[in-house]
Coordinates of C-alpha atoms in Angstrom, one line a residue:
M12 CA 91.5 66.8 223.6
P13 CA 90.5 63.1 223.8
E14 CA 90.2 63.1 227.6
R15 CA 88.2 66.4 227.4
S16 CA 86.0 64.9 224.8
A17 CA 85.4 61.7 226.9
A18 CA 84.6 63.8 229.9
T19 CA 82.2 65.9 227.9
T20 CA 80.6 62.8 226.5
A21 CA 80.2 61.3 229.9
R22 CA 78.5 64.5 231.2
M23 CA 76.2 64.6 228.2
T24 CA 75.3 61.0 228.6
Q25 CA 74.6 61.5 232.3
A26 CA 72.5 64.5 231.5
G27 CA 70.5 62.5 229.0
L28 CA 70.0 59.6 231.4
N29 CA 68.7 62.1 234.1
L30 CA 66.0 63.2 231.7
I31 CA 64.5 59.7 231.5
G32 CA 61.4 59.3 233.6
Q33 CA 62.3 55.8 234.7
A34 CA 65.1 54.7 237.0
L35 CA 68.1 53.0 235.4
S36 CA 71.2 51.2 236.6
I37 CA 74.0 49.4 234.8
Y38 CA 76.3 47.0 236.7
D39 CA 79.4 45.4 235.1
A40 CA 80.4 41.8 235.2
E41 CA 81.9 42.2 238.7
L42 CA 78.5 43.6 239.8
R43 CA 79.8 47.0 240.4
L44 CA 77.8 50.1 239.4
A45 CA 78.8 51.5 236.0
V46 CA 76.3 54.2 235.6
S47 CA 72.8 55.2 237.0
N48 CA 70.5 58.2 236.6
R49 CA 69.0 60.7 239.0
M50 CA 65.6 58.9 239.1
Y51 CA 67.5 55.7 240.4
A52 CA 68.6 57.6 243.5
T53 CA 65.3 59.4 243.9
L54 CA 63.1 56.3 243.5
F55 CA 64.9 54.3 246.1
D56 CA 66.0 57.3 248.2
L57 CA 69.6 56.1 248.0
P58 CA 72.5 58.0 249.6
E59 CA 74.9 59.6 247.2
R60 CA 77.6 57.1 248.0
L61 CA 75.5 54.3 246.6
T62 CA 75.1 56.1 243.2
R63 CA 78.8 56.5 242.5
P64 CA 80.3 54.3 239.8
G65 CA 82.2 51.4 241.3
V66 CA 80.0 50.8 244.3
S67 CA 79.1 47.1 244.6
F68 CA 75.7 45.6 244.0
E69 CA 76.0 43.7 247.3
E70 CA 76.5 47.0 249.3
T71 CA 73.5 48.6 247.8
I72 CA 71.3 45.4 248.4
R73 CA 72.5 45.3 252.0
F74 CA 71.5 48.9 252.5
L75 CA 68.0 48.3 251.1
V76 CA 67.5 45.1 253.1
E77 CA 68.5 46.7 256.3
R78 CA 66.2 49.7 255.6
G79 CA 63.3 47.2 255.1
E80 CA 62.9 47.7 251.4
Y81 CA 62.1 44.0 251.0
G82 CA 60.0 43.8 254.2
P83 CA 61.0 42.1 257.5
V84 CA 63.8 39.6 257.1
E85 CA 65.2 37.3 259.7
D86 CA 68.7 36.9 258.3
V87 CA 70.1 39.9 256.5
E88 CA 73.3 38.3 255.3
A89 CA 71.4 35.3 253.9
T90 CA 69.0 37.5 252.1
V91 CA 71.8 39.7 250.6
A92 CA 73.7 36.6 249.6
A93 CA 70.7 35.1 247.9
R94 CA 70.0 38.2 245.8
V95 CA 73.6 38.6 244.9
A96 CA 73.7 35.0 243.7
Q97 CA 70.5 35.6 241.7
A98 CA 72.2 38.7 240.1
R99 CA 75.3 36.7 239.2
A100 CA 73.1 34.4 237.1
F101 CA 72.8 37.2 234.6
E102 CA 69.3 36.0 233.4
P103 CA 66.6 38.3 232.1
H104 CA 63.9 38.9 234.6
Y105 CA 60.8 41.0 235.2
L106 CA 59.1 41.5 238.6
E107 CA 56.8 43.9 240.3
R108 CA 57.6 44.8 243.8
T109 CA 55.6 46.7 246.4
R110 CA 57.8 49.0 248.5
P111 CA 57.1 49.6 252.2
D112 CA 55.6 53.0 251.3
G113 CA 53.0 51.2 249.1
R114 CA 54.4 52.3 245.8
V115 CA 54.7 49.6 243.2
V116 CA 57.9 49.3 241.1
A117 CA 58.3 47.2 238.0
V118 CA 61.9 45.8 237.7
E119 CA 63.1 44.6 234.3
G120 CA 66.7 43.3 234.0
S121 CA 68.5 42.4 230.8
P122 CA 72.1 40.9 230.7
L123 CA 74.7 42.7 228.6
P124 CA 76.8 40.9 225.9
Q125 CA 80.1 41.9 227.5
G126 CA 78.8 40.9 231.0
G127 CA 76.9 42.8 233.6
W128 CA 73.3 43.9 233.1
V129 CA 71.1 46.9 232.8
T130 CA 68.0 47.3 234.9
V131 CA 65.1 49.6 234.4
Y132 CA 62.8 50.5 237.3
T133 CA 59.3 51.9 236.5
D134 CA 56.9 53.3 239.1
I135 CA 53.6 51.6 238.2
T136 CA 51.7 52.6 241.3
A137 CA 49.1 54.7 239.4
M138 CA 48.5 52.0 236.8
K139 CA 48.0 49.4 239.5
S140 CA 45.6 51.6 241.3
Q141 CA 43.5 51.9 238.1
E142 CA 43.6 48.1 237.7
R143 CA 42.3 47.6 241.2
L144 CA 39.5 50.1 240.6
L145 CA 38.6 48.4 237.3
R146 CA 38.7 45.0 239.0
A147 CA 36.5 46.1 241.8
R148 CA 34.1 47.7 239.3
S149 CA 34.0 44.5 237.3
E150 CA 33.1 42.5 240.3
V151 CA 30.1 44.8 241.0
L152 CA 28.9 44.6 237.4
S153 CA 29.7 41.0 236.8
E154 CA 26.4 39.6 238.1
Q155 CA 24.4 42.1 236.0
L156 CA 26.6 41.4 233.1
L157 CA 26.2 37.7 233.4
A158 CA 22.4 38.0 233.7
R159 CA 22.3 40.3 230.6
A160 CA 24.7 38.1 228.8
E161 CA 22.4 35.1 229.4
E162 CA 19.4 37.0 228.3
L163 CA 21.3 38.1 225.2
A164 CA 22.4 34.5 224.5
Q165 CA 18.8 33.3 224.8
A166 CA 17.6 36.1 222.4
N167 CA 20.4 35.2 220.0
R168 CA 19.4 31.5 220.2
K169 CA 15.8 32.5 219.4
L170 CA 16.9 34.8 216.6
A171 CA 19.1 32.1 215.2
A172 CA 16.2 29.6 215.3
A173 CA 13.9 32.2 213.6
N174 CA 16.5 32.9 211.0
T175 CA 16.9 29.2 210.3
A176 CA 13.1 28.8 210.0
L177 CA 13.0 31.9 207.8
E178 CA 15.7 30.6 205.6
E179 CA 14.0 27.2 205.2
A180 CA 10.8 29.0 204.4
R181 CA 12.6 31.2 201.9
V182 CA 14.2 28.1 200.2
E183 CA 10.9 26.3 200.2
A184 CA 9.1 29.3 198.7
T185 CA 11.9 29.7 196.1
E186 CA 11.6 26.1 195.1
M187 CA 7.8 26.3 195.0
A188 CA 8.0 29.4 192.9
A189 CA 10.4 27.7 190.5
R190 CA 8.1 24.6 190.3
I191 CA 5.1 26.9 189.6
R192 CA 6.9 28.8 186.9
L193 CA 8.2 25.6 185.3
T194 CA 4.6 24.2 185.4
T195 CA 3.1 27.3 183.9
E196 CA 5.7 27.4 181.2
M197 CA 4.9 23.9 180.2
L198 CA 1.2 24.7 179.7
P199 CA 0.1 25.5 176.1
A200 CA -1.4 28.7 177.3
H201 CA -0.4 32.2 178.3
I202 CA -0.9 32.8 182.0
A203 CA -0.3 36.3 183.3
R204 CA -1.3 38.9 186.0
L205 CA -1.8 42.6 185.4
D206 CA -1.9 45.3 188.1
H207 CA -4.5 48.0 188.2
D208 CA -2.4 50.1 185.8
R209 CA -2.8 47.2 183.3
R210 CA 0.9 46.4 183.5
Y211 CA 2.1 42.8 183.5
T212 CA 3.5 41.7 186.9
F213 CA 3.7 38.0 186.0
S214 CA 3.9 36.1 182.7
N215 CA 4.8 32.5 181.9
R216 CA 6.5 33.7 178.7
K217 CA 4.0 31.9 176.4
L218 CA 2.4 35.0 174.8
G219 CA 4.5 34.6 171.7
T220 CA 3.3 31.0 171.4
V221 CA -0.4 31.9 171.7
M222 CA -0.1 35.1 169.6
P223 CA 2.7 34.7 167.1
G224 CA 4.8 37.8 166.7
A225 CA 4.2 39.0 170.3
D226 CA 7.3 39.4 172.5
A227 CA 7.6 36.8 175.3
E228 CA 9.3 39.2 177.7
I229 CA 6.5 41.5 178.7
L230 CA 7.0 42.2 182.4
G231 CA 6.5 45.8 183.2
L232 CA 4.8 46.5 179.8
T233 CA 1.1 47.5 179.6
M234 CA -1.2 45.2 177.8
E235 CA -1.5 47.6 174.9
E236 CA 2.3 47.8 174.5
A237 CA 2.6 44.0 174.6
L238 CA -0.3 43.1 172.2
G239 CA -0.4 46.1 170.0
A240 CA -3.2 48.6 169.6
P241 CA -5.6 46.7 167.3
T242 CA -5.6 43.5 169.4
Y243 CA -5.8 45.5 172.7
A244 CA -8.8 47.4 171.3
K245 CA -10.7 44.0 171.2
I246 CA -9.7 43.1 174.7
A247 CA -9.9 46.4 176.5
P248 CA -13.7 46.4 177.2
H249 CA -13.4 43.0 178.8
L250 CA -10.4 44.1 180.9
D251 CA -12.4 47.1 182.1
R252 CA -15.1 44.8 183.4
A253 CA -12.5 42.5 185.1
L254 CA -10.9 45.5 186.8
G255 CA -14.4 46.4 187.9
G256 CA -14.7 43.1 189.7
E257 CA -16.5 41.0 187.0
A258 CA -14.9 37.8 185.8
D259 CA -15.1 37.5 182.0
A260 CA -14.3 34.9 179.3
F261 CA -14.5 35.6 175.5
E262 CA -12.9 34.8 172.2
I263 CA -11.1 37.0 169.7
T264 CA -9.4 36.5 166.4
H265 CA -5.7 37.5 166.4
D266 CA -5.6 39.3 163.1
P267 CA -1.8 39.2 162.5
S268 CA -1.8 35.3 162.7
G269 CA -5.5 34.5 162.0
R270 CA -5.6 32.4 165.1
R271 CA -8.7 32.2 167.3
I272 CA -7.9 33.0 171.0
R273 CA -10.0 32.4 174.1
V274 CA -9.2 34.8 176.9
S275 CA -10.4 34.5 180.5
F276 CA -10.0 37.3 183.1
T277 CA -10.4 36.7 186.9
P278 CA -10.2 39.7 189.3
D279 CA -7.4 39.6 191.9
R280 CA -8.9 40.9 195.2
D281 CA -7.2 42.1 198.3
G282 CA -10.0 42.1 200.8
G283 CA -12.8 43.6 198.8
E284 CA -10.7 45.7 196.6
V285 CA -9.7 44.6 193.1
V286 CA -5.9 45.1 192.9
G287 CA -5.3 43.3 189.6
V288 CA -6.5 40.7 187.1
Y289 CA -5.3 37.2 186.3
A290 CA -5.4 36.4 182.6
L291 CA -5.5 33.1 180.8
S292 CA -5.1 33.0 177.0
M293 CA -5.4 29.8 174.8
D294 CA -5.1 29.1 171.1
I295 CA -8.4 27.4 170.2
T296 CA -8.0 27.7 166.4
E297 CA -8.4 24.0 165.8
E298 CA -11.3 23.8 168.2
A299 CA -13.0 26.7 166.5
Q300 CA -12.4 25.0 163.1
A301 CA -13.9 21.7 164.3
R302 CA -16.8 23.5 166.0
S303 CA -17.6 25.4 162.9
A304 CA -17.4 22.2 160.8
L305 CA -19.7 20.4 163.3
A306 CA -22.2 23.3 163.3
Q307 CA -22.2 23.3 159.5
S308 CA -22.7 19.5 159.4
A309 CA -25.6 19.7 161.9
G310 CA -27.1 22.5 159.9
R311 CA -26.8 20.4 156.7
Q312 CA -28.5 17.5 158.5
V313 CA -31.4 19.7 159.4
A314 CA -31.6 21.0 155.8
A315 CA -31.4 17.5 154.5
Q316 CA -34.4 16.4 156.7
L317 CA -36.4 19.4 155.5
T318 CA -35.6 19.1 151.8
S319 CA -35.4 15.4 151.3
G320 CA -39.1 14.8 151.4
M321 CA -39.8 17.9 149.3
A322 CA -37.2 16.9 146.7
H323 CA -38.6 13.3 146.6
D324 CA -42.1 14.5 145.9
F325 CA -40.9 17.2 143.5
A326 CA -38.9 14.6 141.6
N327 CA -42.1 12.4 141.3
L328 CA -44.0 15.3 139.9
L329 CA -41.2 16.0 137.4
T330 CA -41.2 12.4 136.4
V331 CA -45.0 12.7 135.6
I332 CA -44.5 15.9 133.8
L333 CA -41.7 14.6 131.6
G334 CA -43.7 11.4 130.9
L335 CA -46.6 13.6 129.7
K336 CA -44.3 15.7 127.7
D337 CA -43.0 12.6 125.9
K338 CA -46.6 11.5 125.3
L339 CA -47.5 14.9 123.9
G340 CA -44.3 14.8 121.8
G341 CA -45.6 11.8 120.0
M342 CA -48.9 13.5 119.1
A343 CA -49.6 15.6 116.0
L344 CA -49.4 19.1 117.4
A345 CA -49.5 22.5 116.0
P346 CA -46.1 24.1 115.8
E347 CA -47.0 26.5 118.6
A348 CA -48.2 23.6 120.8
R349 CA -45.1 21.6 120.0
A350 CA -42.9 24.5 120.9
A351 CA -44.8 24.9 124.2
V352 CA -44.3 21.1 124.9
E353 CA -40.6 21.4 124.3
A354 CA -40.4 24.4 126.6
I355 CA -42.2 22.3 129.3
G356 CA -39.6 19.6 128.7
V357 CA -36.7 22.1 129.1
A358 CA -38.2 23.5 132.3
A359 CA -38.8 20.0 133.8
T360 CA -35.3 18.9 132.9
R361 CA -33.9 22.0 134.6
G362 CA -36.1 21.3 137.6
G363 CA -34.4 17.9 137.8
M364 CA -31.0 19.5 137.7
L365 CA -32.1 21.8 140.5
I366 CA -33.1 18.8 142.6
D367 CA -29.7 17.3 142.1
Q368 CA -28.1 20.5 143.3
I369 CA -30.3 20.6 146.3
S370 CA -29.5 17.0 147.1
G371 CA -25.8 17.8 146.8
L372 CA -26.2 20.8 149.1
S373 CA -28.3 19.3 151.8
G374 CA -27.6 15.6 151.4
P375 CA -24.9 13.8 153.3
R376 CA -21.4 14.8 152.2
D377 CA -18.3 13.3 153.7
L378 CA -15.0 15.1 153.1
A379 CA -12.1 12.8 152.2
P380 CA -9.0 14.9 153.0
R381 CA -5.7 13.5 151.7
A382 CA -2.3 14.7 150.7
T383 CA -2.7 17.2 147.9
E384 CA 0.0 19.0 145.9
L385 CA -1.4 22.5 145.3
R386 CA 0.4 23.2 142.0
A387 CA -0.8 20.0 140.4
F388 CA -4.3 20.6 141.9
L389 CA -4.6 24.2 140.5
G390 CA -3.2 23.1 137.2
E391 CA -5.9 20.5 136.9
V392 CA -8.6 23.0 137.9
A393 CA -7.2 25.4 135.3
V394 CA -7.5 22.8 132.6
L395 CA -11.0 21.8 133.5
G396 CA -12.2 25.4 134.1
G397 CA -10.4 26.8 131.0
A398 CA -12.3 24.4 128.8
S399 CA -15.5 26.3 129.5
L400 CA -14.1 29.8 128.9
P401 CA -14.3 31.7 125.7
E402 CA -11.1 32.8 124.0
R403 CA -11.5 36.4 125.2
V404 CA -11.2 35.3 128.8
T405 CA -7.9 34.1 130.2
L406 CA -7.3 32.0 133.3
D407 CA -4.1 32.5 135.4
W408 CA -3.1 30.7 138.5
T409 CA -0.2 31.0 141.0
V410 CA 0.9 29.1 144.1
E411 CA 3.0 31.1 146.6
G412 CA 5.1 28.8 148.8
L413 CA 3.3 25.6 149.8
E414 CA 6.0 23.4 148.4
A415 CA 4.9 20.4 150.6
P416 CA 1.6 18.7 150.1
V417 CA -1.3 19.8 152.3
L418 CA -4.2 17.8 153.7
L419 CA -7.6 18.7 152.1
D420 CA -10.4 17.1 150.0
P421 CA -9.3 17.9 146.4
D422 CA -12.6 16.6 145.0
A423 CA -14.8 18.9 147.0
L424 CA -12.4 21.9 146.6
R425 CA -12.2 21.2 142.8
D426 CA -16.0 21.5 142.6
A427 CA -15.9 24.7 144.6
A428 CA -13.1 26.2 142.4
L429 CA -14.9 25.3 139.2
N430 CA -18.1 26.9 140.5
L431 CA -16.2 30.1 141.2
I432 CA -14.6 30.1 137.7
L433 CA -17.9 29.6 136.0
N434 CA -19.4 32.4 138.1
A435 CA -16.5 34.7 137.1
R436 CA -17.0 33.8 133.5
D437 CA -20.7 34.7 133.7
A438 CA -19.8 38.0 135.5
I439 CA -17.3 39.0 132.7
G440 CA -20.0 38.3 130.1
D441 CA -19.2 39.2 126.5
A442 CA -16.2 41.4 127.3
A443 CA -12.6 40.3 127.4
G444 CA -11.3 39.6 130.8
R445 CA -9.1 37.6 133.1
I446 CA -9.7 35.2 136.0
T447 CA -6.9 34.7 138.5
L448 CA -6.4 32.0 141.1
I449 CA -3.8 32.4 143.9
A450 CA -3.0 30.0 146.7
R451 CA -0.8 31.0 149.6
P452 CA -0.2 30.1 153.2
L453 CA -1.4 32.5 155.9
R454 CA 1.1 32.2 158.7
D455 CA 1.2 28.5 159.6
T456 CA -2.6 28.3 160.2
W457 CA -4.6 28.8 157.0
L458 CA -4.5 28.0 153.3
E459 CA -5.9 31.0 151.5
I460 CA -7.2 30.7 147.9
E461 CA -8.3 33.8 146.1
V462 CA -10.4 33.8 142.9
A463 CA -10.6 37.2 141.3
D464 CA -12.0 38.4 138.0
T465 CA -12.1 41.6 136.0
G466 CA -15.9 41.7 135.7
P467 CA -18.1 44.4 137.3
G468 CA -17.7 42.9 140.8
F469 CA -20.3 42.1 143.4
S470 CA -23.2 44.5 144.1
K471 CA -23.8 45.7 147.6
Q472 CA -26.6 43.2 148.0
A473 CA -24.5 40.3 146.7
L474 CA -21.7 41.1 149.1
E475 CA -24.3 40.8 152.0
R476 CA -26.3 37.8 150.7
G477 CA -24.3 36.1 148.0
L478 CA -23.6 33.1 150.2
E479 CA -27.2 32.4 151.0
P480 CA -28.8 29.5 149.2
F481 CA -31.0 30.5 146.2
F482 CA -29.7 34.1 146.1
T483 CA -28.9 35.0 142.5
E484 CA -28.6 38.1 140.4
K485 CA -28.6 36.1 137.1
G486 CA -32.3 36.0 136.8
E487 CA -33.8 32.8 135.3
E488 CA -30.3 31.7 134.3
G489 CA -29.1 31.3 137.9
T490 CA -30.1 28.9 140.6
G491 CA -28.4 30.7 143.5
L492 CA -26.7 27.4 144.7
G493 CA -23.2 27.8 143.3
L494 CA -21.7 30.1 146.0
S495 CA -23.8 28.3 148.6
M496 CA -22.2 25.0 147.7
V497 CA -18.7 26.7 147.9
Y498 CA -19.6 28.1 151.3
D499 CA -20.9 24.8 152.4
V500 CA -17.7 22.9 151.4
V501 CA -15.4 25.4 153.0
K502 CA -17.4 25.6 156.1
L503 CA -17.5 21.8 156.4
A504 CA -13.7 21.8 156.3
G505 CA -13.5 24.3 159.2
G506 CA -12.8 27.3 157.0
R507 CA -14.6 30.4 155.9
T508 CA -15.6 32.2 152.7
R509 CA -15.4 35.9 152.2
L510 CA -16.8 38.0 149.3
G511 CA -15.1 41.2 148.3
R512 CA -13.9 43.5 145.6
A513 CA -10.7 42.9 143.6
P514 CA -8.2 45.7 143.4
G515 CA -9.3 46.5 139.8
G516 CA -12.9 46.6 140.7
G517 CA -13.9 43.0 139.9
A518 CA -15.2 40.3 142.2
L519 CA -12.9 38.6 144.7
V520 CA -13.8 35.4 146.5
T521 CA -11.4 34.3 149.3
L522 CA -11.5 30.8 150.7
R523 CA -9.6 30.3 153.9
L524 CA -9.1 26.6 154.8
P525 CA -7.2 25.1 157.8
L526 CA -3.6 24.5 156.7
R527 CA -2.8 21.0 157.8
Q528 CA 0.1 18.7 157.0
P529 CA -0.8 15.2 155.9
P530 CA 0.1 12.4 158.1
P531 CA 2.7 9.9 156.8
G532 CA 1.2 7.3 154.6
P533 CA 1.2 3.6 155.4
A534 CA 4.6 1.8 154.9
P535 CA 4.7 -0.9 152.3
M536 CA 2.8 -4.0 153.6
L537 CA 1.2 -7.2 152.5
V538 CA -2.5 -6.5 151.7
L539 CA -5.1 -9.3 151.5
L540 CA -7.5 -7.9 148.8
V541 CA -11.0 -9.5 148.7
E542 CA -13.2 -8.6 145.7
D543 CA -15.5 -10.8 143.7
A544 CA -15.4 -8.7 140.5
A545 CA -12.2 -9.7 138.7
H546 CA -11.8 -6.5 136.7
I547 CA -12.3 -4.3 139.8
R548 CA -9.9 -6.5 141.9
E549 CA -7.3 -6.2 139.1
A550 CA -7.6 -2.4 139.1
V551 CA -7.3 -2.1 142.8
R552 CA -4.4 -4.6 142.9
D553 CA -2.5 -2.6 140.3
R554 CA -2.8 0.6 142.4
L555 CA -1.7 -1.1 145.6
V556 CA 1.3 -2.6 143.8
A557 CA 2.2 0.8 142.3
A558 CA 2.2 2.2 145.8
G559 CA 4.8 -0.4 146.9
H560 CA 2.5 -2.9 148.6
S561 CA 2.4 -6.6 148.1
V562 CA -1.0 -8.1 147.4
L563 CA -2.8 -11.4 148.2
E564 CA -6.0 -11.9 146.3
A565 CA -9.3 -13.7 147.1
A566 CA -12.6 -13.7 145.4
G567 CA -14.8 -14.5 148.4
V568 CA -15.0 -14.8 152.2
A569 CA -14.2 -18.5 152.4
E570 CA -11.1 -18.2 150.2
A571 CA -9.9 -15.2 152.1
R572 CA -10.5 -16.8 155.5
N573 CA -8.1 -19.6 154.5
L574 CA -5.4 -16.9 153.9
L575 CA -5.7 -15.0 157.2
D576 CA -3.2 -17.2 158.9
I577 CA -0.4 -16.2 156.5
E578 CA 2.2 -14.4 158.4
G579 CA 2.9 -10.8 157.6
I580 CA -0.5 -9.6 156.5
G581 CA -0.7 -5.9 157.3
L582 CA -4.2 -5.1 156.0
V583 CA -7.4 -6.9 155.0
L584 CA -9.1 -4.8 152.3
T585 CA -12.5 -6.3 151.4
D586 CA -15.6 -5.2 149.5
I587 CA -18.7 -5.1 151.7
M588 CA -21.0 -6.8 149.2
L589 CA -19.7 -10.1 147.9
K590 CA -21.4 -12.7 145.8
T591 CA -21.4 -15.2 148.7
D592 CA -23.6 -16.0 151.6
E593 CA -21.3 -14.0 153.8
T594 CA -20.5 -10.3 153.4
G595 CA -17.2 -8.5 153.8
L596 CA -18.3 -7.6 157.3
D597 CA -18.2 -11.2 158.4
L598 CA -14.6 -11.5 157.1
A599 CA -13.7 -8.2 158.7
R600 CA -14.9 -9.5 162.1
D601 CA -12.7 -12.6 161.8
A602 CA -9.7 -10.6 160.7
A603 CA -10.2 -8.1 163.5
A604 CA -10.4 -11.0 166.0
R605 CA -7.0 -12.1 164.8
G606 CA -5.6 -8.6 165.4
L607 CA -5.4 -7.7 161.7
A608 CA -6.0 -4.2 160.4
V609 CA -9.2 -3.9 158.3
A610 CA -10.6 -1.5 155.7
L611 CA -13.7 -1.9 153.6
M612 CA -14.7 -0.6 150.1
T613 CA -18.1 -0.3 148.7
S614 CA -20.4 1.4 146.2
L615 CA -23.3 1.4 148.7
Q616 CA -24.9 4.7 149.7
A617 CA -23.9 6.2 153.0
D618 CA -27.4 5.5 154.5
A619 CA -27.3 1.8 153.6
P620 CA -27.5 -0.4 156.7
L621 CA -24.4 -2.4 155.8
Y622 CA -22.5 0.9 155.1
R623 CA -23.4 2.3 158.4
D624 CA -22.5 -0.9 160.2
A625 CA -19.1 -1.0 158.5
A626 CA -18.4 2.7 159.1
A627 CA -19.1 2.2 162.8
H628 CA -16.1 -0.1 163.2
W629 CA -13.7 0.3 160.3
P630 CA -12.6 2.8 157.7
V631 CA -14.8 2.7 154.6
L632 CA -13.7 3.7 151.1
R633 CA -16.2 4.6 148.4
K634 CA -15.4 3.2 145.0
P635 CA -13.6 4.3 143.0
F636 CA -10.8 5.4 145.2
S637 CA -7.2 6.3 144.8
V638 CA -4.2 5.0 146.7
E639 CA -3.9 8.4 148.3
K640 CA -7.5 8.1 149.6
L641 CA -6.6 4.7 151.0
A642 CA -3.5 6.2 152.7
A643 CA -5.5 9.1 154.1
V644 CA -8.2 6.7 155.6
L645 CA -5.6 4.4 157.1
A646 CA -3.7 7.4 158.6

């Protein structure tokens, strides 16, 4: 059985080897053939004797050499010996050999671990033919390929250069866009662009700063969505004109915040077609307040010029009338005549009061704003106003918020508030009633003060003309100057006055003043106080000391001049008129020449030459003044 099995296995192995498409031979360590397949005999056209196991490698090589397998050779034995010696080296090898019939055979030999080797022979004639064809084709195409490759390389170099330039331009454009955006975001204005559909395509995110409450991120929104319908309704007609190609600039009041906004539209054209609108919006509330105050001041100056001469002449006439009335009063008159004379006296006296009010309305008025605590202020107004009210009329006041002091002229505002309280008292008449004062902040822009009463309220005519000078519905009892004075004071401060109806039907007067924070007062310093009147100097000194300042005193210019060299003087405060040959202005010039701060105080009228000269160079305080006024002037 084992012998049968070995023979069977040998036949099966030979049959398997014969199915391989490559030629195969295995020689043992003695270089005798151990096994080969049918392709081995076929490929080399070997006789059957050279394919039997045991035949020597040398015998087979000699057969092949003699047949010319390796080409012409001069010495057959030497050639056979060299190949046998090469085979005995048992080293792996690979070679390609062209046979005499032109076929190409690849020979790959590998040594066996127990000695001998195995060699595989592959006919690669077809593969070599394909290689030759490809090589020939490549030579034909090589010149065209090189030319095209050079053209392609040049195009690639140009493309690379263009890409580099494009990248540099992109980086530069990105940096420029970033700088532009940073610059626009630093501006205190909202800059934007809208397309033809009125949608924002650019915004410097400042809309919320200009119009408090608006969203800063508005790209893609329509203007109506960004601003809200009420504000957009004010702007839409101007935007229509801009989209029609007409540049426009206008001002609106942003109702939610009370701010005054200036808006400019510039059409964005592509060729001749308008494709969008550039928009610039700025908060000009302070400018509008200052402009209003300046216009009111100019109007008052004109009124003063018109009325001053008339008031002067009228006052002279009243002086004559009152003199004649006194003369008639000393005569023996009938009772009816004496009553008539007394009536003339009352009328003339009232005329004098009217002249005073006209002078106060049209004459020069300088507001002196200073830090004012609203609760203390309204408490004082309530005390003063309440003293003139009958018991049946109550006066209530409230301050909402406003914990910190605000900057305003409390003297002027006190006069205005008292005028409104007295008007409310007259409107309530003999009935019981209530007067209410409320102060509150409006956003961070306005101080709003409301004075309401439970009287019959303003008539339609009073709502329209109540702020005009000399308009009154009180008959002979009224002068028509109270509300005008209130309007004048508020307007001069940059605010506005509005007449309306209270919720219960009474009158409602709303004063809206700029809400400003007071600047910090002067730090404690050494003050050189120059005043020739000892009692006045003492009073001013006590107030300065109470405010934390140290005080040097002098009664005249010469004495004060000797003190100017003392180190540490922070302020020279001197009266303008001194009982010396030199005035406070002479001392002020010397002090200013030494670099010292100067303020002057006086009782002179504002149109006095010395007053005007002093006010042109230094702060001037009108006596009497408080330390708060001094702090406000120095600030």
